[in-house]
Coordinates of C-alpha atoms in Angstrom, one line a residue:
Chain A
M1 CA 31.6 -32.5 9.5
S2 CA 29.0 -35.2 10.1
E3 CA 26.8 -32.4 11.5
T4 CA 26.5 -30.8 8.2
V5 CA 25.2 -33.9 6.4
G6 CA 21.6 -33.2 5.4
L7 CA 21.8 -29.8 7.0
Q8 CA 18.7 -27.7 6.6
H9 CA 19.5 -24.0 6.7
R10 CA 16.5 -21.9 7.7
P11 CA 16.9 -18.1 7.4
I12 CA 14.1 -16.4 9.4
M13 CA 13.3 -12.8 9.2
I14 CA 12.5 -11.2 12.6
C15 CA 10.9 -7.9 12.0
G16 CA 9.0 -5.3 14.0
L17 CA 8.9 -1.6 14.7
P18 CA 11.4 -0.2 17.3
G19 CA 11.0 -1.6 20.8
S20 CA 8.8 -4.4 19.7
G21 CA 10.8 -7.1 21.5
K22 CA 12.8 -8.7 18.7
T23 CA 16.1 -8.9 20.6
T24 CA 14.3 -10.1 23.8
F25 CA 12.7 -12.9 21.8
L26 CA 16.1 -14.0 20.5
A27 CA 17.6 -13.8 24.0
A28 CA 14.8 -15.9 25.4
L29 CA 15.0 -18.5 22.6
W30 CA 18.8 -18.9 23.0
A31 CA 18.5 -19.2 26.8
L32 CA 15.7 -21.8 26.3
V33 CA 17.4 -24.0 23.8
T34 CA 20.8 -23.9 25.5
A35 CA 19.4 -24.7 28.9
R36 CA 18.2 -28.1 27.5
D37 CA 15.8 -28.4 30.4
E38 CA 12.7 -28.1 28.2
L39 CA 12.0 -30.6 25.5
T40 CA 11.8 -28.4 22.5
T41 CA 11.0 -29.5 19.0
L42 CA 14.4 -28.3 17.8
R43 CA 17.2 -29.0 20.3
F44 CA 20.5 -27.4 20.8
V45 CA 23.5 -29.3 19.3
S46 CA 26.7 -27.3 19.5
L47 CA 28.5 -24.0 19.3
R48 CA 30.5 -25.0 16.3
N49 CA 30.5 -23.0 13.1
G50 CA 29.4 -19.7 14.6
D51 CA 30.0 -16.9 17.0
A52 CA 27.7 -17.0 19.9
T53 CA 29.0 -13.8 21.6
H54 CA 26.0 -11.7 20.9
L55 CA 23.5 -14.5 21.7
N56 CA 25.2 -15.2 25.0
A57 CA 25.3 -11.6 25.9
I58 CA 21.6 -10.9 25.3
A59 CA 20.6 -14.3 26.9
A60 CA 22.6 -13.3 30.0
R61 CA 20.8 -10.0 30.2
W62 CA 17.4 -11.8 29.8
L63 CA 18.3 -14.4 32.5
S64 CA 19.0 -11.6 34.9
A65 CA 15.7 -10.0 34.0
R66 CA 17.2 -6.8 32.6
V67 CA 15.7 -4.8 29.8
Q68 CA 17.6 -5.4 26.5
E69 CA 19.6 -2.5 25.1
R70 CA 18.3 -1.1 21.9
T71 CA 19.9 -2.8 18.9
P72 CA 22.3 -0.2 17.5
I73 CA 21.4 1.3 14.1
G74 CA 23.5 -0.2 11.4
S75 CA 24.8 -3.1 13.4
D76 CA 23.4 -5.6 10.9
R77 CA 24.1 -8.6 13.1
L78 CA 23.4 -12.1 12.0
V79 CA 22.9 -14.8 14.6
S80 CA 22.8 -18.5 14.0
M81 CA 21.8 -21.5 16.1
N82 CA 22.9 -25.0 15.5
L83 CA 19.9 -27.2 16.4
E84 CA 18.6 -30.6 15.5
D85 CA 15.1 -32.0 15.0
A86 CA 13.5 -35.1 16.6
S87 CA 15.2 -37.3 14.0
R88 CA 18.6 -35.8 14.8
R89 CA 18.8 -34.1 11.5
P90 CA 20.8 -30.8 11.8
V91 CA 18.9 -27.5 11.4
R92 CA 20.7 -24.2 11.3
L93 CA 18.4 -21.2 12.1
T94 CA 19.8 -17.8 11.1
F95 CA 18.2 -14.5 12.1
P96 CA 19.1 -10.9 11.4
D97 CA 19.2 -8.9 14.6
V98 CA 18.5 -5.6 12.9
S99 CA 17.4 -2.4 14.7
G100 CA 13.7 -1.6 14.6
E101 CA 14.6 1.7 13.0
A102 CA 15.6 -0.2 9.8
Y103 CA 11.9 -1.4 9.6
R104 CA 10.6 2.0 10.5
R105 CA 12.6 3.6 7.7
M106 CA 11.0 1.1 5.3
W107 CA 7.6 2.5 6.1
E108 CA 8.4 6.1 6.6
D109 CA 11.4 6.8 4.3
R110 CA 10.8 4.1 1.7
D111 CA 14.3 2.6 1.8
C112 CA 15.5 -0.8 2.9
D113 CA 18.6 -1.8 4.8
P114 CA 20.6 -4.3 2.6
A115 CA 20.7 -6.7 5.6
V116 CA 16.9 -6.8 5.6
A117 CA 16.7 -7.2 1.8
E118 CA 18.9 -10.2 2.0
F119 CA 16.4 -12.0 4.2
T120 CA 13.3 -11.1 2.3
A121 CA 13.7 -14.2 0.2
S122 CA 13.7 -16.5 3.2
G123 CA 9.9 -16.9 3.1
S124 CA 9.7 -17.1 6.9
V125 CA 8.8 -14.0 8.8
L126 CA 8.3 -13.5 12.6
L127 CA 6.5 -10.2 13.1
F128 CA 6.6 -8.6 16.5
I129 CA 4.1 -6.2 17.9
H130 CA 4.4 -4.7 21.4
T131 CA 0.9 -4.6 22.8
D132 CA 1.7 -1.6 25.0
T133 CA 2.6 0.6 22.1
I134 CA -0.2 -0.1 19.7
Q135 CA -1.4 3.2 18.3
A136 CA -5.0 2.7 17.3
P137 CA -6.8 5.0 14.9
N138 CA -8.7 7.6 16.8
W139 CA -10.9 10.3 15.4
V140 CA -11.4 13.9 16.4
V141 CA -15.2 13.7 16.4
D142 CA -15.2 10.7 18.8
F143 CA -12.7 12.4 21.1
A144 CA -14.7 15.6 21.1
E145 CA -17.9 13.7 22.0
I146 CA -16.1 11.8 24.9
S147 CA -14.7 15.2 26.1
R148 CA -18.2 16.7 26.0
Q149 CA -19.7 13.7 27.9
I150 CA -17.2 13.9 30.8
G151 CA -17.1 17.7 30.8
L152 CA -13.5 18.0 29.7
P153 CA -12.9 21.4 28.0
Q154 CA -11.4 21.2 24.5
E155 CA -8.2 23.1 24.5
S156 CA -6.7 24.7 21.4
T157 CA -3.3 23.2 20.8
Q158 CA -0.7 23.4 18.1
E159 CA -1.9 21.5 15.0
V160 CA 0.4 18.6 14.0
Q161 CA 1.5 18.2 10.4
W162 CA 1.1 14.8 8.9
H163 CA 4.1 12.4 9.1
P164 CA 4.1 8.7 8.2
G165 CA 5.1 7.9 11.8
L166 CA 1.7 9.1 12.9
A167 CA -0.1 6.3 11.0
P168 CA -1.9 3.7 13.2
T169 CA 0.3 0.8 14.1
Q170 CA -1.8 -1.6 12.0
V171 CA -1.3 0.5 9.0
Q172 CA 2.4 0.8 9.5
L173 CA 2.6 -3.0 9.9
V174 CA 0.5 -3.7 6.8
G175 CA 2.7 -1.2 4.9
L176 CA 5.8 -3.0 6.2
L177 CA 4.5 -6.5 5.2
Q178 CA 3.5 -5.2 1.8
L179 CA 7.1 -4.0 1.3
L180 CA 8.6 -7.3 2.6
H181 CA 6.3 -9.2 0.2
S182 CA 7.2 -7.0 -2.8
Q183 CA 10.9 -7.3 -2.0
R184 CA 10.7 -11.1 -1.6
G185 CA 12.7 -13.0 -4.2
V186 CA 11.2 -15.7 -6.3
M187 CA 12.8 -19.0 -6.7
A188 CA 12.5 -20.8 -10.0
I189 CA 13.9 -23.7 -12.0
Y190 CA 15.6 -22.6 -15.1
D191 CA 18.7 -22.7 -17.3
E192 CA 20.3 -19.4 -16.6
I193 CA 22.0 -19.0 -20.0
M194 CA 19.1 -20.1 -22.1
L195 CA 16.5 -18.1 -20.1
G196 CA 18.8 -15.0 -20.2
H197 CA 19.1 -15.3 -24.0
H198 CA 15.4 -15.7 -24.6
L199 CA 14.4 -13.1 -22.2
E200 CA 16.7 -10.6 -23.9
H201 CA 15.1 -11.6 -27.2
V202 CA 11.6 -11.0 -25.9
I203 CA 12.5 -7.7 -24.4
K204 CA 14.2 -6.5 -27.6
N205 CA 11.1 -7.6 -29.5
A206 CA 8.9 -5.6 -27.1
L207 CA 11.1 -2.6 -27.5
S208 CA 11.0 -2.8 -31.2
Y209 CA 7.2 -2.9 -31.3
A210 CA 6.6 -0.4 -28.5
T211 CA 4.7 2.8 -29.2
P212 CA 7.2 5.7 -29.1
E213 CA 7.7 7.3 -25.7
T214 CA 6.2 4.5 -23.8
N215 CA 8.0 2.2 -21.4
V216 CA 8.3 -1.6 -21.7
E217 CA 7.2 -3.0 -18.4
I218 CA 8.8 -6.1 -16.9
R219 CA 7.1 -7.7 -14.0
L220 CA 8.0 -10.8 -11.9
R221 CA 5.4 -12.4 -9.7
E222 CA 4.7 -15.7 -8.1
S223 CA 1.7 -17.9 -8.0
P224 CA 1.5 -21.3 -6.3
G225 CA 4.1 -23.5 -8.0
Q226 CA 5.0 -20.9 -10.6
A227 CA 7.2 -17.9 -11.1
I228 CA 5.9 -15.7 -13.8
V229 CA 7.8 -13.1 -15.8
E230 CA 5.8 -10.7 -17.9
V231 CA 7.1 -8.3 -20.6
F232 CA 4.5 -5.8 -21.7
N233 CA 4.7 -3.2 -24.4
F234 CA 2.2 -0.6 -25.5
G235 CA 1.7 -1.1 -29.2
P236 CA -0.1 -3.0 -32.0
L237 CA -1.9 -6.2 -31.0
I238 CA -0.9 -9.6 -32.5
A239 CA -3.4 -11.1 -34.9
D240 CA -2.7 -14.7 -33.9
T241 CA -0.9 -15.1 -30.5
R242 CA -0.4 -18.8 -31.0
E243 CA 1.0 -18.8 -34.5
I244 CA 3.9 -16.5 -33.7
F245 CA 5.6 -19.3 -31.8
A246 CA 5.6 -21.5 -34.9
L247 CA 8.8 -22.2 -36.9
G248 CA 9.4 -19.7 -39.6
V249 CA 6.6 -17.3 -38.7
S250 CA 7.6 -13.6 -38.7
D251 CA 5.5 -10.5 -39.6
R252 CA 8.6 -8.8 -41.0
P253 CA 10.4 -11.6 -42.9
S254 CA 14.0 -10.8 -43.7
P255 CA 17.4 -12.4 -43.2
E256 CA 17.4 -11.0 -39.6
H257 CA 13.8 -12.2 -38.9
M258 CA 13.5 -15.8 -40.0
G259 CA 10.9 -16.7 -37.4
L260 CA 13.3 -18.7 -35.2
G261 CA 13.5 -16.6 -32.1
L262 CA 10.1 -17.2 -30.5
Y263 CA 10.1 -20.8 -31.8
A264 CA 13.4 -21.5 -30.1
A265 CA 12.4 -19.7 -26.9
R266 CA 9.3 -21.8 -26.6
I267 CA 11.2 -25.1 -27.2
H268 CA 13.8 -24.3 -24.6
I269 CA 11.4 -22.9 -22.0
L270 CA 9.3 -26.0 -22.4
E271 CA 12.4 -28.1 -21.8
M272 CA 13.0 -26.2 -18.5
G273 CA 9.5 -27.3 -17.4
G274 CA 8.0 -23.8 -18.1
N275 CA 6.0 -22.2 -20.9
I276 CA 5.8 -19.0 -22.9
H277 CA 2.7 -17.4 -24.5
A278 CA 1.6 -14.0 -25.7
E279 CA -1.6 -12.1 -24.6
N280 CA -3.2 -9.1 -26.2
R281 CA -4.1 -6.7 -23.5
E282 CA -5.6 -3.2 -23.2
G283 CA -3.2 -1.1 -25.3
G284 CA -0.5 -3.6 -26.0
V285 CA 0.9 -7.1 -25.8
A286 CA 2.3 -9.1 -23.0
F287 CA 4.7 -12.0 -23.3
V288 CA 4.3 -14.3 -20.3
I289 CA 7.0 -16.7 -19.3
T290 CA 6.0 -19.2 -16.7
L291 CA 8.6 -21.2 -14.8
S292 CA 8.3 -23.9 -12.2
T293 CA 9.3 -23.2 -8.6
P294 CA 11.1 -25.7 -6.5
A295 CA 9.1 -27.6 -3.9
Q296 CA 9.5 -26.2 -0.4
G297 CA 12.4 -27.6 1.5
S298 CA 13.9 -29.2 -1.6
G299 CA 17.0 -27.0 -1.3
E300 CA 17.1 -26.1 -5.0
Chain B
M1 CA 8.6 26.6 22.5
N2 CA 11.7 28.7 23.4
D3 CA 15.2 27.9 22.2
A4 CA 16.3 26.6 25.6
V5 CA 13.5 24.1 25.7
A6 CA 14.1 23.0 22.1
Q7 CA 17.7 22.4 22.8
T8 CA 17.0 20.1 25.7
S9 CA 15.2 17.6 23.5
Q10 CA 16.9 17.8 20.2
C11 CA 19.5 15.2 19.0
A12 CA 22.1 15.4 16.3
N13 CA 21.3 11.8 15.2
P14 CA 18.7 12.2 12.5
D15 CA 17.3 8.7 13.3
C16 CA 16.7 9.6 16.9
R17 CA 13.1 10.6 18.0
I18 CA 13.9 11.5 21.6
A19 CA 11.9 14.7 21.2
E20 CA 8.8 12.6 20.5
T21 CA 9.4 9.4 22.4
G22 CA 11.6 10.5 25.3
K23 CA 14.0 7.6 24.5
C24 CA 17.4 7.7 22.9
V25 CA 17.4 5.6 19.8
E26 CA 20.8 4.1 20.7
G27 CA 19.5 3.3 24.2
Y28 CA 21.9 5.6 26.1
P29 CA 20.9 7.7 29.0
K30 CA 20.7 11.3 27.9
E31 CA 23.8 12.4 29.8
D32 CA 25.9 9.7 28.1
C33 CA 24.8 10.3 24.5
A34 CA 27.3 12.3 22.5
H35 CA 24.5 13.4 20.1
F36 CA 21.9 14.5 22.6
G37 CA 21.3 18.3 23.0
H38 CA 22.9 19.1 19.7
A39 CA 21.2 20.4 16.6
P40 CA 20.5 17.8 14.0
R41 CA 23.4 17.4 11.6
T42 CA 22.8 17.6 7.9
P43 CA 25.3 16.8 5.1
E44 CA 25.4 20.5 4.3
D45 CA 26.4 21.3 7.9
A46 CA 29.2 18.8 7.8
G47 CA 30.5 20.4 4.6
A48 CA 30.3 23.9 6.0
Q49 CA 32.3 22.9 9.0
S50 CA 35.0 21.0 7.2
N51 CA 35.1 23.1 4.0
Q52 CA 35.1 19.9 2.1
P53 CA 32.6 18.8 -0.5
V54 CA 30.1 16.3 1.0
T55 CA 29.5 13.0 -0.6
V56 CA 26.5 11.2 0.8
Q57 CA 26.9 7.5 0.4
S58 CA 23.9 5.3 1.0
T59 CA 23.7 1.5 0.6
A60 CA 20.0 1.5 1.3
I61 CA 17.7 0.1 -1.4
R62 CA 15.1 2.5 -2.6
L63 CA 11.5 1.1 -2.1
P64 CA 8.4 1.9 -4.1
G65 CA 6.6 5.0 -2.8
A66 CA 3.2 5.0 -1.2
D67 CA 1.8 8.3 -2.4
H68 CA -0.8 9.0 -5.1
L69 CA -0.5 7.1 -8.3
N70 CA -0.2 8.9 -11.6
V71 CA -1.9 7.6 -14.8
Q72 CA 0.9 5.1 -15.5
G73 CA 0.9 3.8 -12.0
A74 CA -2.9 3.3 -12.0
E75 CA -2.7 1.5 -15.4
R76 CA 0.0 -0.8 -14.1
I77 CA -2.3 -2.0 -11.3
L78 CA -5.3 -2.3 -13.6
R79 CA -3.3 -4.5 -16.1
A80 CA -2.3 -6.8 -13.3
A81 CA -5.7 -7.3 -11.7
D82 CA -9.4 -7.1 -12.2
G83 CA -10.2 -3.5 -11.3
R84 CA -12.8 -0.7 -11.2
V85 CA -12.0 2.9 -11.9
V86 CA -14.1 5.4 -10.1
A87 CA -14.0 9.1 -11.1
I88 CA -15.3 11.3 -8.3
I89 CA -16.3 14.7 -9.6
G90 CA -17.9 17.8 -8.3
P91 CA -17.1 21.5 -7.6
A92 CA -14.5 22.5 -5.0
D93 CA -15.3 21.6 -1.4
A94 CA -18.0 19.2 -2.4
G95 CA -16.2 16.5 -0.4
K96 CA -14.3 14.4 -2.9
T97 CA -11.2 13.8 -0.9
T98 CA -13.2 13.5 2.3
L99 CA -15.2 10.7 0.7
I100 CA -12.0 8.8 -0.4
A101 CA -10.4 9.3 3.0
S102 CA -13.4 8.1 5.0
L103 CA -13.9 5.1 2.8
Y104 CA -10.3 4.0 3.5
D105 CA -10.7 4.8 7.2
M106 CA -13.8 2.5 7.4
F107 CA -11.5 -0.4 6.6
Q108 CA -9.6 0.3 9.8
R109 CA -12.4 -1.3 11.7
G110 CA -13.5 -4.1 9.4
P111 CA -14.9 -5.2 6.0
V112 CA -17.0 -2.7 4.1
S113 CA -19.9 -4.0 2.0
D114 CA -18.7 -7.6 2.3
C115 CA -15.3 -6.6 1.0
G116 CA -12.1 -6.9 3.1
F117 CA -9.0 -4.8 2.7
S118 CA -6.2 -6.6 0.8
G119 CA -3.6 -3.9 0.6
S120 CA -2.9 -0.5 -1.0
A121 CA -0.2 1.0 -3.1
T122 CA -1.1 4.4 -1.8
L123 CA -1.1 4.1 2.0
H124 CA 0.8 7.3 2.6
A125 CA -1.7 9.2 0.4
F126 CA -4.6 7.8 2.3
E127 CA -3.0 8.5 5.6
R128 CA -2.3 12.1 4.7
A129 CA -5.9 12.5 3.5
C130 CA -7.2 11.1 6.8
H131 CA -4.8 12.9 9.1
D132 CA -6.8 16.0 9.8
A133 CA -9.8 14.0 11.0
R134 CA -7.7 12.0 13.4
T135 CA -6.7 13.0 17.0
T136 CA -3.0 12.8 16.0
S137 CA -3.6 16.1 14.2
N138 CA -4.5 17.9 17.5
R139 CA -7.5 19.4 15.7
N140 CA -10.8 20.0 17.5
E141 CA -12.8 19.5 14.3
P142 CA -12.3 17.2 11.4
F143 CA -10.8 18.9 8.3
T144 CA -9.8 17.9 4.8
E145 CA -7.1 19.6 2.8
R146 CA -8.4 20.8 -0.5
T147 CA -7.1 19.0 -3.6
G148 CA -4.7 21.4 -5.5
V149 CA -5.1 22.1 -9.1
G150 CA -2.7 20.2 -11.2
G151 CA -4.2 17.1 -12.8
V152 CA -5.6 13.9 -11.6
A153 CA -4.2 11.7 -8.8
F154 CA -5.2 8.2 -8.0
Y155 CA -5.7 6.2 -4.8
H156 CA -5.6 2.4 -4.8
L157 CA -7.6 0.1 -2.5
G158 CA -7.2 -3.6 -2.9
L159 CA -10.5 -5.4 -2.0
A160 CA -10.9 -9.0 -1.2
G161 CA -13.8 -11.4 -0.7
T162 CA -13.5 -14.4 1.6
S163 CA -11.4 -16.2 -0.9
P164 CA -7.9 -15.1 -2.0
R165 CA -9.0 -15.8 -5.6
H166 CA -11.5 -13.0 -5.5
R167 CA -9.7 -9.7 -5.5
L168 CA -10.4 -6.4 -7.0
A169 CA -8.4 -3.2 -7.4
L170 CA -10.4 -0.1 -6.8
I171 CA -8.8 2.9 -8.3
L172 CA -10.2 6.2 -7.1
A173 CA -9.5 9.4 -9.1
D174 CA -9.2 12.7 -7.3
R175 CA -8.9 16.0 -9.2
A176 CA -9.5 19.6 -8.1
G177 CA -13.1 20.7 -8.4
E178 CA -11.9 23.9 -10.2
E179 CA -10.7 21.7 -13.1
Y180 CA -14.1 20.0 -13.5
R181 CA -15.8 23.3 -13.2
S182 CA -13.6 24.7 -16.0
A183 CA -14.9 22.1 -18.4
A184 CA -18.3 23.8 -18.3
D185 CA -16.6 26.9 -19.6
D186 CA -14.4 25.2 -22.2
V187 CA -15.7 21.8 -23.2
T188 CA -12.4 20.8 -24.8
V189 CA -10.9 20.6 -21.3
S190 CA -12.9 17.5 -20.6
A191 CA -10.9 15.7 -23.3
T192 CA -8.0 15.7 -20.8
F193 CA -10.0 13.9 -18.1
M194 CA -8.4 10.5 -18.6
E195 CA -10.1 9.2 -15.4
I196 CA -13.6 9.9 -16.8
Q197 CA -12.8 8.2 -20.2
R198 CA -11.7 5.1 -18.3
A199 CA -14.2 5.2 -15.4
D200 CA -16.4 2.2 -14.7
A201 CA -18.4 4.5 -12.4
V202 CA -18.6 8.2 -12.4
T203 CA -19.6 9.7 -9.1
I204 CA -21.1 13.2 -9.1
L205 CA -21.1 14.9 -5.7
V206 CA -23.7 17.4 -4.8
D207 CA -22.6 19.6 -1.9
G208 CA -25.3 19.3 0.8
G209 CA -23.9 22.3 2.6
R210 CA -24.4 24.6 -0.3
L211 CA -27.9 23.2 -0.9
L212 CA -28.7 24.7 2.5
D213 CA -27.5 28.1 1.5
R214 CA -30.4 30.1 0.0
G215 CA -28.0 32.1 -2.1
A216 CA -26.1 29.1 -3.5
R217 CA -28.6 26.3 -3.9
H218 CA -29.7 27.3 -7.4
N219 CA -26.1 27.4 -8.5
V220 CA -25.5 23.9 -7.2
R221 CA -28.0 22.5 -9.6
S222 CA -26.7 24.6 -12.5
E223 CA -23.1 23.7 -11.8
T224 CA -23.8 20.0 -11.6
E225 CA -25.8 19.9 -14.8
M226 CA -23.2 22.0 -16.7
I227 CA -20.3 19.7 -15.6
I228 CA -22.2 16.6 -16.8
Q229 CA -23.1 18.4 -20.0
A230 CA -19.4 19.2 -20.6
L231 CA -18.5 15.5 -20.1
V232 CA -21.2 14.5 -22.6
D233 CA -20.3 17.1 -25.1
G234 CA -16.6 16.4 -24.7
D235 CA -17.2 12.8 -25.7
T236 CA -15.6 11.5 -22.5
V237 CA -18.5 9.2 -21.5
L238 CA -19.1 7.4 -24.8
H239 CA -18.4 4.2 -23.0
R240 CA -21.6 4.6 -21.0
P241 CA -20.3 4.4 -17.4
R242 CA -22.6 4.0 -14.5
V243 CA -23.4 7.2 -12.6
A244 CA -23.9 7.8 -8.9
V245 CA -25.3 11.1 -7.9
V246 CA -24.4 11.7 -4.3
L247 CA -25.6 14.1 -1.8
T248 CA -22.7 14.9 0.6
K249 CA -22.7 16.3 4.2
L250 CA -26.0 14.7 5.1
D251 CA -25.2 15.4 8.8
A252 CA -25.4 19.1 8.1
V253 CA -28.5 18.7 6.0
N254 CA -30.2 16.7 8.7
R255 CA -29.4 19.3 11.4
S256 CA -30.8 22.1 9.3
E257 CA -34.3 23.6 9.4
H258 CA -34.1 23.5 5.6
H259 CA -33.6 19.8 5.5
A260 CA -36.7 19.0 3.5
R261 CA -36.0 21.7 0.9
A262 CA -32.4 20.5 0.4
I263 CA -33.5 16.9 -0.1
A264 CA -36.2 18.0 -2.6
D265 CA -33.5 20.1 -4.4
F266 CA -31.2 17.0 -4.5
N267 CA -34.0 14.8 -5.8
A268 CA -34.7 17.4 -8.5
I269 CA -31.0 17.2 -9.6
V270 CA -31.1 13.4 -9.8
E271 CA -34.3 13.5 -11.9
S272 CA -32.8 16.1 -14.1
V273 CA -29.7 13.9 -14.7
R274 CA -31.9 10.9 -15.5
R275 CA -34.2 12.9 -17.8
L276 CA -31.4 14.7 -19.7
H277 CA -28.7 12.0 -19.8
G278 CA -30.4 8.7 -18.8
S279 CA -29.7 7.1 -22.1
T280 CA -26.0 8.3 -22.0
F281 CA -25.2 6.2 -19.0
K282 CA -25.7 2.5 -18.1
A283 CA -27.4 3.5 -14.8
V284 CA -28.1 6.6 -12.7
E285 CA -28.4 6.0 -9.0
A286 CA -28.8 8.4 -6.1
F287 CA -27.0 8.1 -2.7
T288 CA -26.8 10.2 0.4
I289 CA -23.6 10.2 2.5
A290 CA -22.0 11.8 5.6
A291 CA -18.3 10.9 5.0
S292 CA -16.9 12.8 7.9
P293 CA -19.7 14.1 10.1
K294 CA -18.9 17.0 12.4
S295 CA -20.8 15.2 15.2
T296 CA -21.6 11.7 16.3
E297 CA -25.3 11.9 15.2
L298 CA -24.4 9.9 12.1
P299 CA -21.7 7.3 12.0
R300 CA -18.5 8.2 10.1
G301 CA -18.7 7.0 6.6
Y302 CA -22.5 6.9 6.6
G303 CA -23.8 5.7 3.2
L304 CA -20.3 4.8 1.9
A305 CA -20.8 1.0 2.0
Q306 CA -23.8 1.3 -0.3
L307 CA -21.9 3.6 -2.6
M308 CA -18.9 1.2 -2.7
A309 CA -21.2 -1.7 -3.5
F310 CA -22.5 0.3 -6.5
W311 CA -18.9 1.0 -7.6
V312 CA -17.9 -2.6 -7.3
G313 CA -21.0 -3.4 -9.3
S314 CA -21.8 -7.0 -10.2
H315 CA -18.2 -8.2 -9.4
E316 CA -18.5 -11.3 -7.3
T317 CA -16.2 -10.8 -4.4
R318 CA -17.8 -13.2 -2.1
V319 CA -18.0 -17.0 -2.5
V320 CA -19.3 -19.6 -0.1
E321 CA -16.5 -21.8 1.2
A322 CA -16.1 -24.5 3.7
S323 CA -16.0 -23.2 7.2
S324 CA -12.7 -22.7 8.8
S325 CA -11.9 -23.3 12.5
I326 CA -9.8 -20.2 12.5
D327 CA -11.7 -17.1 13.8
T328 CA -11.6 -14.2 11.4
P329 CA -10.3 -11.1 13.1
A330 CA -12.8 -8.3 13.0
R331 CA -10.3 -5.7 11.7
A332 CA -9.8 -5.8 8.0
F333 CA -6.2 -4.7 8.4
A334 CA -5.6 -7.7 10.6
R335 CA -6.7 -9.9 7.8
F336 CA -4.2 -8.4 5.4
G337 CA -3.1 -11.0 2.9
D338 CA -1.5 -11.0 -0.5
H339 CA -1.4 -7.4 -1.5
Q340 CA -0.4 -8.1 -5.0
P341 CA -3.2 -6.8 -7.2

């Protein structure tokens, strides 16, 4: 058990289009760290707390200079390595060995394998690009000019209908990274019960003021050191966006609206180290809740 | 392709692309794969064979699409970021979609008008618009599909300066030319042009190809003026947007013996817009472009960088920063950063 004291668990997403070398990298990495010949920054510790069958199999294939088999679709394999750093602190690296088709489907079919989604919050991504298979954008006019210059006759061929898989490699990878970014979870420091209660209050408030047949939009985004939740509704603007958080202020005073909700929300969110404010925007109002995010590596 | 040939490359596994790549997606040799050589299976096929209702269960998480944005989608982006809405108007075949596609394609090679590419929510829409000018289409000449009648669709381009703090969402509106033309017949139609009412810059395309046509050239001027008149009379430009009047297909104009006449006609249109509506708009500027030339005499996207600079306007996307020891890759796509608008 002493190995797990101060254990740093580092999930790392390995992604790339089919045949980009993800499994080969894992095989080489495992062969390198287990050989213990090279002085690596992270060093192999033990085989405990894990199943090394897959890593051993792919490393054996790599050591015998054989091409890796394609990762089967839907295998959703997780592999872990127990390592330690120069100060002998244990580090456990976990990688998903997901088939490249899972990433291709993200770009082409707009769906995400749950195994991939689980790793999007990791914040660490290794992106693989196979240099031999990069499909650069090429244009008909340039090709026609080259053909003319070298005297190559232009042949009439069957026109090809558009498909997302025909996009240049750089576009597919940008699309993929955008999706990974948008699916990435945001870590924040908050009191779950209190935040849930106040968020519900803010959303109900937005719904009650929203212009009929419009949607209330809830957006979560991250900026350095902050997680930001925005609740926007189309509807009337607020005359004084600061005063509404004061005790006893309500624009529809009644036994149900005593002006406590937003006041309490602000007090509790401030106690969590966050803040809440309202903004008049084009066509409506946004309530913005800002929460602190944990420092990297703090394990919160 | 005859049936026998088709059968030799098809696979029952819908994820397998052996017909395109020559490789089994599962990594098996063809002779060992149970799916190879069989027609693709669909849920309907399975139900027909078993006489049982088919239930398709998927654990996949649905991701946001990458096609055109509707009005709500465009508004969502504009609420989250500094943005510019550009309405591109003109008669059918004037080159609206070609302009949009070519501008996007210019970012494949590097920054445009000092702006880098910082992502897009409409990558599929852009790629589809570009396809018929790319070699992957197997075409011998660049082509652009006409925009169908049925309302406005938006493209999104995220632009970045040298600092991550300076980002701008460019929202490009595309609508069938027939719809803009119909506003000249019934001015109330222009009230439905949401993109014009929200536009920071209205871009009016003048078809250079039609200006070369002796029979059509007088109509070009008349159509352009009538469309602008409809926008003014329909109260869609009360917010005084900036206006770019753009001569398209400059490559064809330059090649023509009627080049000088076409340019003179275009200048007359620009002067007419300034004279009749100069006070209605913040600015009226003239541009000449060759978005997708049919030959290499002019570079692809000729004139678009200047046009984009006009659209972006005074927005400061470039700031001077301390030099970095890291070389900046030439390709804008390689410098993709935070896509969040």
